[in-house]
Coordinates of N, CA and C in Angstrom, one line a residue:
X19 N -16.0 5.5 13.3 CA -14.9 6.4 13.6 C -13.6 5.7 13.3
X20 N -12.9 6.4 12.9 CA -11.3 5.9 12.3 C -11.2 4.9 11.6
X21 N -12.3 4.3 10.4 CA -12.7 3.3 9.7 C -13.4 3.4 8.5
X22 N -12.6 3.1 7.3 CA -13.2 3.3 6.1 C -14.6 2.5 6.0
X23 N -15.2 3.1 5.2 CA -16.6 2.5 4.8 C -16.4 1.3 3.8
X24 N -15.5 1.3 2.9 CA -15.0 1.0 1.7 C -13.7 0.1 2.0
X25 N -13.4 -0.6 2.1 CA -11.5 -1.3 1.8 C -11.6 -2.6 0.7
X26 N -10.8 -2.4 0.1 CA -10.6 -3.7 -0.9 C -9.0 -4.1 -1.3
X27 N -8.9 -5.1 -1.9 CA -7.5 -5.7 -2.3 C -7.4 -6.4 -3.8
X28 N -6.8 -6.0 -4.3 CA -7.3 -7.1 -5.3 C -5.1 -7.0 -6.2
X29 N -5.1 -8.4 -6.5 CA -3.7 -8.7 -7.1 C -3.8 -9.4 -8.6
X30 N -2.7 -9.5 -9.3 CA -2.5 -10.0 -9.9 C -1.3 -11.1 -9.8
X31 N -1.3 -12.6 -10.3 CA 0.9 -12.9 -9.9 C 0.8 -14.0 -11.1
X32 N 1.7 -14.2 -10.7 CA 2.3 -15.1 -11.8 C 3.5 -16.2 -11.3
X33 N 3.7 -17.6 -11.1 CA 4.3 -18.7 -10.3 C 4.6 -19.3 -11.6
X34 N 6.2 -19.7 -11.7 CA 6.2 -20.6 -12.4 C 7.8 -20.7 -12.8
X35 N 8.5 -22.3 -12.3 CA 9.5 -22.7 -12.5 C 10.8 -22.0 -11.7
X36 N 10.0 -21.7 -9.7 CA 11.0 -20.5 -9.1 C 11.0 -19.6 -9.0
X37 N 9.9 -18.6 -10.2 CA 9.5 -17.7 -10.1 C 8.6 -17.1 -9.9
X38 N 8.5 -16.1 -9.1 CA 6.8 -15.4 -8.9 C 7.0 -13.7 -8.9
X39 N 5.8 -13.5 -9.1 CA 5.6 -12.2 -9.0 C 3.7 -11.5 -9.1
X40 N 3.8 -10.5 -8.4 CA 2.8 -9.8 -7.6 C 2.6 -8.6 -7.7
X41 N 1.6 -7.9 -8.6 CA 1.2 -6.6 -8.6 C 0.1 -6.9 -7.7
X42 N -0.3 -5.6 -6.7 CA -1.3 -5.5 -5.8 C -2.0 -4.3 -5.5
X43 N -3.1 -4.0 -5.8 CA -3.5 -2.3 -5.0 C -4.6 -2.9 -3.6
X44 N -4.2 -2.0 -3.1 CA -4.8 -1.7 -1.6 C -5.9 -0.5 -2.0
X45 N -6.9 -0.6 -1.9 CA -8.0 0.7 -1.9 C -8.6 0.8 -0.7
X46 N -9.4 2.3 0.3 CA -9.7 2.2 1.6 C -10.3 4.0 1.0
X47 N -12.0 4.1 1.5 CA -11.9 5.3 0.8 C -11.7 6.3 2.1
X48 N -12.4 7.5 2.2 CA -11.8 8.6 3.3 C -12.8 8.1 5.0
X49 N -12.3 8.4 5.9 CA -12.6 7.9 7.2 C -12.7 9.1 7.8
X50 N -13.5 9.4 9.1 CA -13.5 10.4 10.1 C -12.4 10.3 11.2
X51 N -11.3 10.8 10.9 CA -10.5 11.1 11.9 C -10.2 11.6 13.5
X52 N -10.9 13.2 13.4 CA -11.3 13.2 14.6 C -12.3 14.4 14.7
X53 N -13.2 14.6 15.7 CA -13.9 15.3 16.4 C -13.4 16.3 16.2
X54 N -13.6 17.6 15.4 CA -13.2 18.9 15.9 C -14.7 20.2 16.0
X55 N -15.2 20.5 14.9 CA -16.6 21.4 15.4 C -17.2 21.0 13.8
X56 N -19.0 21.1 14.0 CA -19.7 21.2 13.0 C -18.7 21.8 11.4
X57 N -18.8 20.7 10.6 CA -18.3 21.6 9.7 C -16.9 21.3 8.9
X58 N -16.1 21.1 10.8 CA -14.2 21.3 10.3 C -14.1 20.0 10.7
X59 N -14.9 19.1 10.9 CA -14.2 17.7 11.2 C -12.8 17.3 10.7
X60 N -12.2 16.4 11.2 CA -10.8 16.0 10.4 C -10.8 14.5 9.7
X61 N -10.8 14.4 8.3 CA -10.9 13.5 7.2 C -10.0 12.9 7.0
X62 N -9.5 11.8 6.5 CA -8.5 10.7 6.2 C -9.0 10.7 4.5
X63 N -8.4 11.3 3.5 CA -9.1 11.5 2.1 C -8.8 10.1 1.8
X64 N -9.1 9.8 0.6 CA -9.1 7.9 0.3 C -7.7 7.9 0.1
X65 N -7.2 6.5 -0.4 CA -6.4 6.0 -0.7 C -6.4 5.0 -1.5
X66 N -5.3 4.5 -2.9 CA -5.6 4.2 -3.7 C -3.5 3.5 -3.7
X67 N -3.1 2.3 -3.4 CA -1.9 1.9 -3.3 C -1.4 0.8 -4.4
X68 N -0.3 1.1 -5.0 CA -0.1 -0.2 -5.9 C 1.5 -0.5 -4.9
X69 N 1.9 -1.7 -4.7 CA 2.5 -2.6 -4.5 C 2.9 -3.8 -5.9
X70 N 4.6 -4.5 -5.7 CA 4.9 -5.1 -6.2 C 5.9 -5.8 -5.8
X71 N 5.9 -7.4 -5.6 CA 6.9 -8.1 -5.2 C 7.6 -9.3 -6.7
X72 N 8.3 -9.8 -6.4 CA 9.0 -10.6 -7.0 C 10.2 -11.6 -6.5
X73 N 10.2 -12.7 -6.6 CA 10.9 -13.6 -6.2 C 11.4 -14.5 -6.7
X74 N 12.8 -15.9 -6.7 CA 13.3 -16.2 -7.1 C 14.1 -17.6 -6.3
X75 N 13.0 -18.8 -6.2 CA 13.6 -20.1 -5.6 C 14.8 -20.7 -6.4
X76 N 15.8 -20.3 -6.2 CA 17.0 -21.2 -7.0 C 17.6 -22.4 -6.3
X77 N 16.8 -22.6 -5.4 CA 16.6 -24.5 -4.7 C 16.0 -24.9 -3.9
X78 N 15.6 -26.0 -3.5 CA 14.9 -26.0 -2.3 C 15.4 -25.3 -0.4
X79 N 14.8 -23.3 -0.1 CA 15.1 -23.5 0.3 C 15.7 -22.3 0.6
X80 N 16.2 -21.5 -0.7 CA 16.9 -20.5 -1.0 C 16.4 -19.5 -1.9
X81 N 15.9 -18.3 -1.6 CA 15.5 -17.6 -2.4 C 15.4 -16.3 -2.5
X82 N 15.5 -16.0 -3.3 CA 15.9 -14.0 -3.5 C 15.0 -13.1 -4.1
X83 N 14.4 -12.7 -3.1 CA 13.4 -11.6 -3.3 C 13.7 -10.1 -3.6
X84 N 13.1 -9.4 -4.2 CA 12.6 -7.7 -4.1 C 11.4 -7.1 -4.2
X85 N 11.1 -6.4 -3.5 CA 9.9 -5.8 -3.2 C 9.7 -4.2 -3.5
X86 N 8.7 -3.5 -4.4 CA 8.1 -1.8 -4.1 C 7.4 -1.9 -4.0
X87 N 6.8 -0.9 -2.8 CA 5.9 -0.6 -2.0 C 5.4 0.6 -2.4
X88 N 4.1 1.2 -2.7 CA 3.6 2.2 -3.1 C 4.1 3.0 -4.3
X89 N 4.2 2.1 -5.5 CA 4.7 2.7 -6.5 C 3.8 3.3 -7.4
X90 N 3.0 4.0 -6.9 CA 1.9 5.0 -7.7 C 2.4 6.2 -6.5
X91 N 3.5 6.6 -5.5 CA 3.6 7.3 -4.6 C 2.2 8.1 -4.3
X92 N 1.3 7.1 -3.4 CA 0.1 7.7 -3.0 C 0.2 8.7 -1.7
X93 N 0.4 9.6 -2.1 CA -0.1 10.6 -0.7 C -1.2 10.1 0.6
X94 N -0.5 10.6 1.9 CA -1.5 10.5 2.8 C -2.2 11.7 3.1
X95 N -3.4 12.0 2.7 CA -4.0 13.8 2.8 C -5.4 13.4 3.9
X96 N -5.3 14.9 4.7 CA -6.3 14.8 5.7 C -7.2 15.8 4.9
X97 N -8.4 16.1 5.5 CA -8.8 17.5 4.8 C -10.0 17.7 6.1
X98 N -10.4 18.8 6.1 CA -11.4 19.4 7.3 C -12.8 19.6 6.9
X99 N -13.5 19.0 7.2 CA -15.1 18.7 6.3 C -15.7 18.5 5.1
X100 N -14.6 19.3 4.4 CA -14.9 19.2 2.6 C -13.7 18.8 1.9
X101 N -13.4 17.8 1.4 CA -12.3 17.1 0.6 C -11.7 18.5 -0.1
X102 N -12.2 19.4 -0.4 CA -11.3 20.5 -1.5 C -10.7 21.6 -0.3
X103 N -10.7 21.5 1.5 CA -10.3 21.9 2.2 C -9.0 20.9 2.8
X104 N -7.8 21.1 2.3 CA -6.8 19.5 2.4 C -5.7 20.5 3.8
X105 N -5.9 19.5 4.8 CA -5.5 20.4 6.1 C -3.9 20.0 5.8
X106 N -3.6 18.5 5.6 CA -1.9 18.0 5.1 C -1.9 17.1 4.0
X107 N -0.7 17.0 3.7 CA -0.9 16.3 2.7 C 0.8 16.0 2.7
X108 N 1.0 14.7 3.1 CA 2.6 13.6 3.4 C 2.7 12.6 2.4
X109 N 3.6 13.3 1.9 CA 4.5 12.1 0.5 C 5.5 11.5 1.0
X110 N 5.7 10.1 1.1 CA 6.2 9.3 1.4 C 6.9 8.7 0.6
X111 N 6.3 8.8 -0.9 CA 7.1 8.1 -2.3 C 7.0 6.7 -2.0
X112 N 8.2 6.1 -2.7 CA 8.3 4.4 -2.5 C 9.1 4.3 -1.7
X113 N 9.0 2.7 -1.4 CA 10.3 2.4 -1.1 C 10.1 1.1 -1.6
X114 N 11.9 0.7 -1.3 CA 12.0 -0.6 -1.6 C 12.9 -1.3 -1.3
X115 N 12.9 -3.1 -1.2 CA 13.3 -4.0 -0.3 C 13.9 -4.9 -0.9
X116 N 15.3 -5.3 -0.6 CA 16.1 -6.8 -1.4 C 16.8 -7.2 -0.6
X117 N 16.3 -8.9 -0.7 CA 16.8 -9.7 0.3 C 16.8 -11.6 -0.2
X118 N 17.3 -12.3 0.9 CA 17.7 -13.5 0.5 C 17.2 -14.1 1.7
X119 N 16.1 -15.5 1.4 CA 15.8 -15.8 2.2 C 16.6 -17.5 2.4
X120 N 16.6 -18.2 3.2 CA 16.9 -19.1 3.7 C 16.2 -20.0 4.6
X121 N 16.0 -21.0 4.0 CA 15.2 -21.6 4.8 C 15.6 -23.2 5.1
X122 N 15.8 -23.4 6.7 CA 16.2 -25.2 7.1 C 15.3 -26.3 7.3

């Protein structure tokens, strides 16, 4: 209950001379959400996420990052006992993150 059968991760990156970077998908396929009657149960449909970070040490210490998150804008869809029955379906799109880290 509330738990994929299926979850996986898998990346790709690249490190070298201060620089790095990270493509990543998240996979998790559909889950039993909740108890409703024979038939209309409520479904968590799969999910399929790419992610991407990137970074930038310009000393020991100091470094400047950006990050997208969900950049295949994967929907979160429920559906009611048969996947082609989709009860919601929430687009969230991407988002994204730029920052400067520091470190003593």
């Amino acid at each position: 209950f509330r738990q994929s059968d299926t979850i996986g991760n898998v990346a790709i990156f690249y490190e070298k001379y201060g620089f790095s970077a990270r493509l990543a998908l998240a996979h998790r396929s559909d889950y039993l959400e909740a108890l409703i009657a024979p038939g209309i149960d409520l479904y968590v449909s799969p999910r399929n996420q790419i992610d991407f970070k990137a970074s930038y040490e310009f000393r020991d210490g100091i470094e400047i990052f950006g990050s997208i998150l969900n950049l295949n804008d994967a929907p979160l869809e429920t559906f009611l006992g048969d996947p082609d029955r989709i009860s919601s379906r929430e687009i969230y799109s991407w988002s994204a993150a730029v920052g400067l880290n520091v470190r003593f």
